[in-house]
Coordinates of C-alpha atoms in Angstrom, one line a residue:
X1 CA 28.7 -9.4 -7.2
X2 CA 25.2 -10.2 -8.5
X3 CA 26.0 -13.9 -8.4
X4 CA 27.2 -13.7 -4.8
X5 CA 24.0 -11.8 -3.9
X6 CA 21.8 -14.4 -5.6
X7 CA 23.6 -17.2 -3.8
X8 CA 23.1 -15.4 -0.5
X9 CA 19.4 -15.1 -1.2
X10 CA 19.2 -18.8 -2.1
X11 CA 20.9 -19.8 1.1
X12 CA 18.5 -17.6 3.1
X13 CA 15.6 -19.3 1.4
X14 CA 17.0 -22.8 2.1
X15 CA 17.6 -21.9 5.8
X16 CA 14.1 -20.4 6.1
X17 CA 12.6 -23.5 4.5
X18 CA 14.5 -25.7 7.0
X19 CA 13.3 -23.7 10.0
X20 CA 9.7 -23.8 8.7
X21 CA 10.0 -27.6 8.2
X22 CA 11.2 -28.0 11.7
X23 CA 8.5 -25.6 13.1
X24 CA 5.7 -25.7 10.5
X25 CA 3.3 -22.8 10.7
X26 CA -0.2 -23.6 11.9
X27 CA -3.4 -21.8 10.8
X28 CA -6.7 -22.3 12.6
X29 CA -9.9 -20.9 11.0
X30 CA -12.8 -20.8 13.4
X31 CA -16.4 -19.8 12.5
X32 CA -18.0 -20.8 15.8
X33 CA -16.2 -18.7 18.5
X34 CA -17.2 -15.3 17.4
X35 CA -20.8 -14.3 16.5
X36 CA -20.0 -11.7 13.8
X37 CA -16.6 -12.7 12.3
X38 CA -14.4 -15.6 11.3
X39 CA -11.4 -16.0 13.7
X40 CA -8.1 -16.7 12.0
X41 CA -5.2 -17.7 14.2
X42 CA -1.7 -18.0 12.8
X43 CA 1.2 -19.6 14.8
X44 CA 4.7 -19.8 13.4
X45 CA 8.4 -19.5 14.1
X46 CA 9.1 -15.8 14.2
X47 CA 11.0 -13.8 11.6
X48 CA 11.3 -10.2 10.5
X49 CA 8.4 -9.3 8.2
X50 CA 6.1 -12.2 9.0
X51 CA 3.3 -9.9 10.3
X52 CA 3.3 -8.1 7.0
X53 CA 3.2 -11.4 5.1
X54 CA 0.0 -12.4 7.0
X55 CA -1.7 -9.0 6.7
X56 CA -0.8 -8.9 3.0
X57 CA -2.4 -12.3 2.3
X58 CA -5.6 -11.3 4.1
X59 CA -5.9 -7.8 2.5
X60 CA -5.2 -9.1 -1.0
X61 CA -8.3 -11.3 -0.5
X62 CA -10.2 -8.0 0.3
X63 CA -11.1 -9.3 3.8
X64 CA -12.2 -6.9 6.4
X65 CA -10.1 -7.1 9.6
X66 CA -12.3 -6.0 12.5
X67 CA -9.9 -6.9 15.3
X68 CA -6.3 -8.2 15.6
X69 CA -4.1 -9.3 18.5
X70 CA -0.4 -9.6 17.8
X71 CA 2.3 -11.3 19.9
X72 CA 5.8 -12.3 18.7
X73 CA 8.0 -12.4 21.8
X74 CA 10.3 -15.3 22.4
X75 CA 11.0 -16.4 18.9
X76 CA 7.4 -17.4 18.2
X77 CA 4.7 -15.5 16.3
X78 CA 1.0 -15.7 17.1
X79 CA -1.6 -13.5 15.5
X80 CA -5.4 -13.6 15.9
X81 CA -7.6 -11.8 13.4
X82 CA -11.3 -11.3 13.3
X83 CA -12.3 -11.0 9.7
X84 CA -15.4 -10.8 7.5
X85 CA -16.0 -10.5 3.7
X86 CA -17.0 -7.2 2.1
X87 CA -20.6 -7.8 3.0
X88 CA -19.7 -8.2 6.7
X89 CA -20.4 -11.9 6.6
X90 CA -18.2 -14.7 7.9
X91 CA -15.8 -16.4 5.6
X92 CA -17.5 -19.6 4.4
X93 CA -16.1 -19.9 0.9
X94 CA -14.0 -23.1 0.8
X95 CA -11.8 -21.7 -1.9
X96 CA -10.8 -18.7 0.2
X97 CA -10.3 -20.9 3.3
X98 CA -8.1 -23.3 1.4
X99 CA -6.1 -20.4 0.0
X100 CA -5.4 -19.0 3.4
X101 CA -4.3 -22.4 4.7
X102 CA -2.1 -22.9 1.7
X103 CA -0.6 -19.4 1.8
X104 CA 0.0 -19.2 5.6
X105 CA 0.0 -22.8 6.9
X106 CA 2.4 -25.7 6.6
X107 CA 2.0 -25.9 2.8
X108 CA 3.6 -22.5 2.5
X109 CA 6.9 -24.2 3.4
X110 CA 7.0 -25.5 -0.1
X111 CA 6.3 -22.1 -1.8
X112 CA 8.7 -19.3 -2.5
X113 CA 9.3 -16.9 0.5
X114 CA 6.7 -14.1 0.6
X115 CA 9.2 -11.7 2.2
X116 CA 10.6 -10.7 -1.1
X117 CA 7.2 -10.2 -2.8
X118 CA 8.3 -6.6 -3.4
X119 CA 11.3 -7.8 -5.4
X120 CA 11.1 -8.3 -9.2
X121 CA 9.9 -11.8 -10.1
X122 CA 10.0 -13.1 -13.7
X123 CA 6.9 -12.5 -15.7
X124 CA 5.9 -13.9 -19.1
X125 CA 3.1 -11.5 -19.5
X126 CA 4.5 -7.9 -19.4
X127 CA 7.3 -5.5 -18.7
X128 CA 7.2 -3.6 -15.4
X129 CA 8.0 0.1 -15.3
X130 CA 8.5 2.0 -12.0
X131 CA 8.3 5.8 -12.0
X132 CA 8.9 8.4 -9.3
X133 CA 9.0 12.2 -9.8
X134 CA 7.4 15.6 -9.1
X135 CA 3.6 15.6 -9.5
X136 CA 2.0 18.1 -11.7
X137 CA -1.3 18.4 -13.7
X138 CA -1.2 16.3 -16.9
X139 CA 1.7 14.1 -15.8
X140 CA -0.1 10.8 -16.3
X141 CA -1.2 12.1 -19.7
X142 CA 2.4 12.9 -20.7
X143 CA 3.7 9.5 -19.5
X144 CA 0.9 7.7 -21.4
X145 CA 1.6 9.6 -24.6
X146 CA 5.3 8.7 -24.5
X147 CA 4.5 5.0 -24.0
X148 CA 2.0 5.1 -26.9
X149 CA 4.6 6.8 -29.1
X150 CA 7.0 4.0 -28.2
X151 CA 4.5 1.4 -29.2
X152 CA 3.8 0.2 -25.7
X153 CA 0.4 -0.8 -24.5
X154 CA -0.4 -0.2 -20.8
X155 CA -2.3 -3.3 -19.5
X156 CA -2.2 -2.5 -15.7
X157 CA -1.1 0.5 -13.7
X158 CA -1.4 2.1 -10.3
X159 CA -0.5 5.7 -9.6
X160 CA -0.2 7.4 -6.3
X161 CA 0.4 11.1 -5.5
X162 CA 1.3 12.6 -2.2
X163 CA 3.0 15.8 -0.9
X164 CA 3.8 17.0 -4.5
X165 CA 5.4 13.6 -5.4
X166 CA 4.1 11.0 -7.7
X167 CA 4.9 7.2 -8.0
X168 CA 3.6 4.7 -10.5
X169 CA 4.0 1.0 -11.3
X170 CA 2.9 0.2 -14.9
X171 CA 2.8 -3.1 -16.7
X172 CA 3.2 -2.7 -20.5
X173 CA 3.4 -5.0 -23.5
X174 CA 4.6 -4.6 -27.1
X175 CA 1.8 -3.0 -29.1
X176 CA 2.1 -5.4 -32.0
X177 CA 2.8 -8.7 -30.3
X178 CA 1.2 -8.3 -26.9
X179 CA 4.4 -9.8 -25.4
X180 CA 6.8 -8.3 -22.8
X181 CA 9.4 -5.9 -24.1
X182 CA 12.9 -7.3 -23.6
X183 CA 15.1 -5.6 -26.2
X184 CA 17.8 -3.7 -24.2
X185 CA 18.0 -0.7 -26.6
X186 CA 14.3 -0.3 -26.6
X187 CA 14.1 -0.5 -22.8
X188 CA 16.9 2.0 -22.5
X189 CA 15.0 4.4 -24.7
X190 CA 11.8 4.0 -22.7
X191 CA 13.7 4.7 -19.5
X192 CA 15.4 7.8 -20.9
X193 CA 12.3 9.4 -22.3
X194 CA 10.1 8.7 -19.3
X195 CA 12.8 10.1 -17.0
X196 CA 12.9 13.3 -19.0
X197 CA 9.1 13.6 -18.7
X198 CA 9.2 13.0 -14.9
X199 CA 12.0 15.6 -14.4
X200 CA 10.0 18.4 -16.0
X201 CA 11.2 21.8 -14.9
X202 CA 12.0 20.7 -11.3
X203 CA 15.7 21.3 -10.7
X204 CA 15.6 20.6 -6.9
X205 CA 14.1 17.1 -6.8
X206 CA 15.1 14.2 -9.0
X207 CA 13.1 11.6 -11.0
X208 CA 13.7 7.9 -11.3
X209 CA 12.7 5.3 -13.8
X210 CA 13.2 1.5 -13.5
X211 CA 12.3 -0.9 -16.3
X212 CA 12.4 -4.7 -15.8
X213 CA 10.7 -7.8 -17.1
X214 CA 9.0 -9.0 -14.0
X215 CA 6.3 -8.7 -11.3
X216 CA 6.1 -7.0 -8.0
X217 CA 3.5 -6.6 -5.2
X218 CA 2.4 -3.2 -6.6
X219 CA 1.0 -1.6 -3.5
X220 CA 3.8 -2.5 -1.2
X221 CA 6.3 -1.5 -3.9
X222 CA 4.6 1.9 -4.2
X223 CA 5.0 2.5 -0.5
X224 CA 8.7 1.7 -0.8
X225 CA 9.1 3.9 -3.8
X226 CA 7.5 6.9 -2.1
X227 CA 9.4 6.3 1.1
X228 CA 12.7 6.2 -0.8
X229 CA 11.6 9.4 -2.5
X230 CA 11.1 11.0 0.9
X231 CA 7.5 12.0 0.3
X232 CA 7.1 12.3 4.1
X233 CA 9.2 15.4 4.2
X234 CA 7.1 18.6 4.4
X235 CA 8.0 22.2 4.5
X236 CA 6.4 24.5 7.1
X237 CA 4.1 25.9 4.5
X238 CA 2.9 22.4 3.5
X239 CA 1.9 21.2 7.0
X240 CA -1.7 19.9 7.1
X241 CA -4.3 21.4 9.3
X242 CA -4.1 19.5 12.7
X243 CA -7.8 18.4 12.3
X244 CA -6.9 16.7 9.0
X245 CA -3.7 14.9 10.1
X246 CA -3.7 11.4 11.4
X247 CA -3.1 11.2 15.2
X248 CA 0.2 9.3 15.5
X249 CA 2.1 9.2 18.8
X250 CA 5.4 7.4 19.8
X251 CA 6.2 7.0 23.5
X252 CA 8.8 4.8 25.2
X253 CA 7.9 2.2 27.8
X254 CA 11.3 2.2 29.5
X255 CA 10.6 -0.7 31.9
X256 CA 10.3 -3.1 28.9
X257 CA 12.5 -1.3 26.3
X258 CA 9.6 -1.0 23.9
X259 CA 8.5 2.1 21.9
X260 CA 4.7 2.3 21.7
X261 CA 3.1 3.5 18.5
X262 CA -0.5 4.6 18.7
X263 CA -2.5 5.5 15.6
X264 CA -5.9 7.1 15.6
X265 CA -7.5 8.2 12.4
X266 CA -10.5 8.0 10.2
X267 CA -11.1 4.5 9.0
X268 CA -10.2 3.7 5.4
X269 CA -9.4 0.7 3.2
X270 CA -6.1 -1.2 3.8
X271 CA -5.1 1.0 6.7
X272 CA -3.5 -1.9 8.6
X273 CA -1.5 -3.1 5.6
X274 CA -0.2 0.4 5.0
X275 CA 1.0 1.0 8.5
X276 CA 2.5 -2.5 9.0
X277 CA 4.2 -2.2 5.6
X278 CA 5.9 1.1 6.7
X279 CA 7.0 -0.2 10.0
X280 CA 8.5 -3.3 8.3
X281 CA 10.3 -1.3 5.6
X282 CA 11.7 1.1 8.3
X283 CA 13.2 -2.0 10.0
X284 CA 11.0 -2.1 13.0
X285 CA 9.7 -5.3 14.6
X286 CA 6.2 -5.4 16.1
X287 CA 6.4 -7.5 19.3
X288 CA 2.8 -6.9 20.5
X289 CA -0.2 -5.0 19.1
X290 CA -3.9 -4.5 19.1
X291 CA -6.1 -3.3 16.3
X292 CA -9.8 -2.6 16.5
X293 CA -11.9 -1.7 13.5
X294 CA -15.6 -1.6 14.3
X295 CA -16.5 2.1 14.0
X296 CA -15.8 5.2 12.0
X297 CA -12.4 5.7 13.6
X298 CA -9.5 3.3 13.5
X299 CA -7.2 2.5 16.4
X300 CA -3.9 0.7 16.2
X301 CA -1.3 0.2 18.9
X302 CA 2.1 -1.4 18.3
X303 CA 4.9 -2.3 20.7
X304 CA 8.0 -2.1 18.6
X305 CA 11.8 -2.2 18.6
X306 CA 14.3 -1.7 15.8
X307 CA 15.7 -4.9 14.3
X308 CA 18.8 -4.4 16.4
X309 CA 16.7 -4.7 19.5
X310 CA 16.7 -1.0 20.5
X311 CA 13.6 1.2 21.0
X312 CA 13.3 4.6 19.4
X313 CA 16.2 6.5 21.0
X314 CA 16.1 10.1 19.8
X315 CA 13.7 12.9 19.1
X316 CA 14.8 12.9 15.5
X317 CA 14.1 9.2 15.0
X318 CA 10.7 9.6 16.8
X319 CA 9.7 12.5 14.5
X320 CA 10.8 10.7 11.4
X321 CA 8.7 7.6 12.4
X322 CA 5.7 9.8 13.0
X323 CA 6.1 11.5 9.6
X324 CA 6.5 8.3 7.7
X325 CA 3.4 6.7 9.3
X326 CA 1.4 9.8 8.6
X327 CA 2.6 9.7 4.9
X328 CA 1.7 5.9 4.7
X329 CA -1.8 6.7 6.0
X330 CA -2.3 9.7 3.6
X331 CA -1.0 8.2 0.4
X332 CA -4.0 6.1 -0.2
X333 CA -6.6 8.7 0.8
X334 CA -7.9 10.0 -2.6
X335 CA -9.2 13.5 -2.5
X336 CA -11.5 14.6 -5.3
X337 CA -14.0 13.2 -7.7
X338 CA -13.9 9.4 -8.5
X339 CA -14.5 8.5 -12.1
X340 CA -14.8 4.9 -13.4
X341 CA -14.2 3.9 -16.9
X342 CA -15.3 0.5 -18.3
X343 CA -14.9 -0.3 -22.0
X344 CA -13.2 -2.7 -24.4
X345 CA -9.5 -2.3 -24.2
X346 CA -7.5 -0.9 -27.1
X347 CA -4.0 0.4 -27.6
X348 CA -3.8 4.1 -26.6
X349 CA -7.0 4.1 -24.5
X350 CA -5.2 5.4 -21.4
X351 CA -3.5 8.1 -23.5
X352 CA -6.8 9.3 -25.1
X353 CA -8.6 9.4 -21.8
X354 CA -5.9 11.2 -19.8
X355 CA -5.4 13.7 -22.7
X356 CA -9.1 14.6 -22.4
X357 CA -8.6 15.1 -18.7
X358 CA -5.6 17.3 -19.3
X359 CA -7.4 19.4 -22.0
X360 CA -10.1 20.1 -19.5
X361 CA -7.6 21.1 -16.8
X362 CA -8.1 18.1 -14.6
X363 CA -5.3 16.7 -12.4
X364 CA -5.3 12.9 -11.6
X365 CA -4.5 12.4 -7.9
X366 CA -4.6 8.6 -8.0
X367 CA -5.4 6.0 -10.6
X368 CA -5.9 2.2 -11.0
X369 CA -5.8 0.7 -14.5
X370 CA -6.7 -2.9 -15.0
X371 CA -7.2 -5.1 -18.1
X372 CA -9.0 -8.4 -17.9
X373 CA -10.4 -10.5 -20.7
X374 CA -10.1 -7.6 -23.2
X375 CA -12.0 -5.3 -20.8
X376 CA -10.4 -2.1 -19.4
X377 CA -11.6 -1.1 -16.0
X378 CA -10.0 2.1 -14.8
X379 CA -10.6 4.3 -11.8
X380 CA -9.4 7.9 -11.6
X381 CA -9.5 10.4 -8.8
X382 CA -9.5 13.9 -10.2
X383 CA -9.7 17.6 -9.2
X384 CA -9.0 20.7 -11.1
X385 CA -5.4 22.0 -11.8
X386 CA -5.6 24.2 -8.7
X387 CA -6.6 21.4 -6.4
X388 CA -10.2 22.4 -6.1
X389 CA -13.4 20.4 -6.6
X390 CA -14.3 19.7 -10.3
X391 CA -17.0 21.8 -11.8
X392 CA -20.1 19.8 -12.9
X393 CA -20.1 21.3 -16.4
X394 CA -16.6 20.1 -16.9
X395 CA -17.5 16.6 -15.9
X396 CA -20.5 16.6 -18.3
X397 CA -18.2 17.8 -21.1
X398 CA -15.6 15.1 -20.4
X399 CA -18.3 12.4 -20.3
X400 CA -19.7 13.6 -23.6
X401 CA -16.2 13.3 -25.1
X402 CA -15.5 9.9 -23.7
X403 CA -18.9 8.4 -23.7
X404 CA -21.7 8.7 -21.1
X405 CA -22.0 4.9 -20.6
X406 CA -18.2 4.4 -20.7
X407 CA -17.3 7.0 -18.0
X408 CA -19.3 7.0 -14.7
X409 CA -19.2 9.4 -11.9
X410 CA -18.9 7.6 -8.5
X411 CA -18.2 10.5 -6.2
X412 CA -19.5 14.1 -5.6
X413 CA -17.9 17.4 -6.4
X414 CA -18.1 18.6 -2.9
X415 CA -15.0 19.8 -0.9
X416 CA -12.6 16.9 -1.4
X417 CA -11.0 17.4 2.0
X418 CA -14.3 16.7 3.8
X419 CA -15.2 13.8 1.5
X420 CA -12.2 11.6 0.7
X421 CA -13.2 9.0 -1.9
X422 CA -12.1 5.3 -1.9
X423 CA -11.6 2.8 -4.6
X424 CA -14.2 0.1 -5.1
X425 CA -11.4 -2.5 -4.9
X426 CA -10.6 -1.5 -1.4
X427 CA -12.2 -2.8 1.8
X428 CA -13.1 -1.2 5.1
X429 CA -11.3 -0.9 8.4
X430 CA -12.7 1.0 11.3
X431 CA -13.1 1.3 15.0
X432 CA -11.6 2.5 18.2
X433 CA -10.0 0.1 20.7
X434 CA -9.1 1.9 23.9
X435 CA -9.9 -0.5 26.8
X436 CA -6.7 -2.6 26.5
X437 CA -4.2 0.3 25.9
X438 CA -1.4 0.2 28.4
X439 CA -0.8 3.8 27.6
X440 CA -4.3 4.7 28.7
X441 CA -3.7 2.8 32.0
X442 CA -0.7 5.1 32.6
X443 CA 1.7 2.2 32.6
X444 CA 3.9 3.8 29.9
X445 CA 5.9 7.0 30.5
X446 CA 5.8 9.8 27.9
X447 CA 8.7 9.9 25.5
X448 CA 11.5 12.2 26.6

């Protein structure tokens, strides 16, 4: 069965390469037309997921997308993006410009398909561990302790929590050799023990552990893991205050057989990536769209159909789409105090740091762990075990234990719901684009 599946994927790749050779994608990067941004136009034969591929390349470069115009009707894809760097300057770096051309232009025909960038790819550097389960204070500390006991060193990790659920992608190596862990018995033991930790005392929701020797696109994979874990489902008691929820609407434009998704929310890093990722993974195709990001509020409008060509055709489907987009927007919003740790890497560092957090009754709501050149640069978003802002005395005590120069406070301990903190590795979206909305021109009928 696995052989047949692999052969099918190889055939898909060969067919896709043939189509791209016959209709090579074209990328035009223009620094003259727009006064304040670089204009990137991508033309290509259309396929499911191509919008996400383009957005993924741009966001992985930490480019700020200030506007976007999307059109993919008639078998051809054309996107126009206005982008800047993180300092709001045009993109003049030849290295970045060449990378965009290579990743999205005609040269990309010779590279592996990006559409399976969430799949496991072989890695010579580490073993990948994917975890999903019920969130609770101290969970990251417990997971780290298990890995340390099993002689595993965490070199990279990203952890998200949302709606009582937690998901993590962790890259580990053997403590003694620094190589990936490939022994089947050892991998099985890692999987079993971590699954026991994730289950905890929760008997109603399951836990899942996947261990593999390979790489994935971490952020997109986290979206898929939380979606599969149904983190978008809320009980009546868990519903957010209406003022805090993103404004997501879905209406049908019956004359054209489109469903129109409109998103209005506070701007934050990688918002476009998150929403397009979710639409793609839910098997919707974006035929047209507009994005504007030049102010404190973001506006996105997408004209979509399901991959089978049908618009949203029931109240239940509409409600599920809204819930999933809300969840995609909320997952990356990090409530709480942001702490940055920068020090020489060593085996057990993550375990020691998170143990100190746990002993001081702190809960980690999101974390990014990176190791480069022997340096560990970790970002943690924390609040107390009850979900409240962290007391200043507690932070002082933790910094004394870890090291005042090693652990820096990058946020404030005010009400986290009013001051969501963002990672320094993220970039900014923003703005409200109303003038070209067909919905606002009353050309689209409300969903019924």
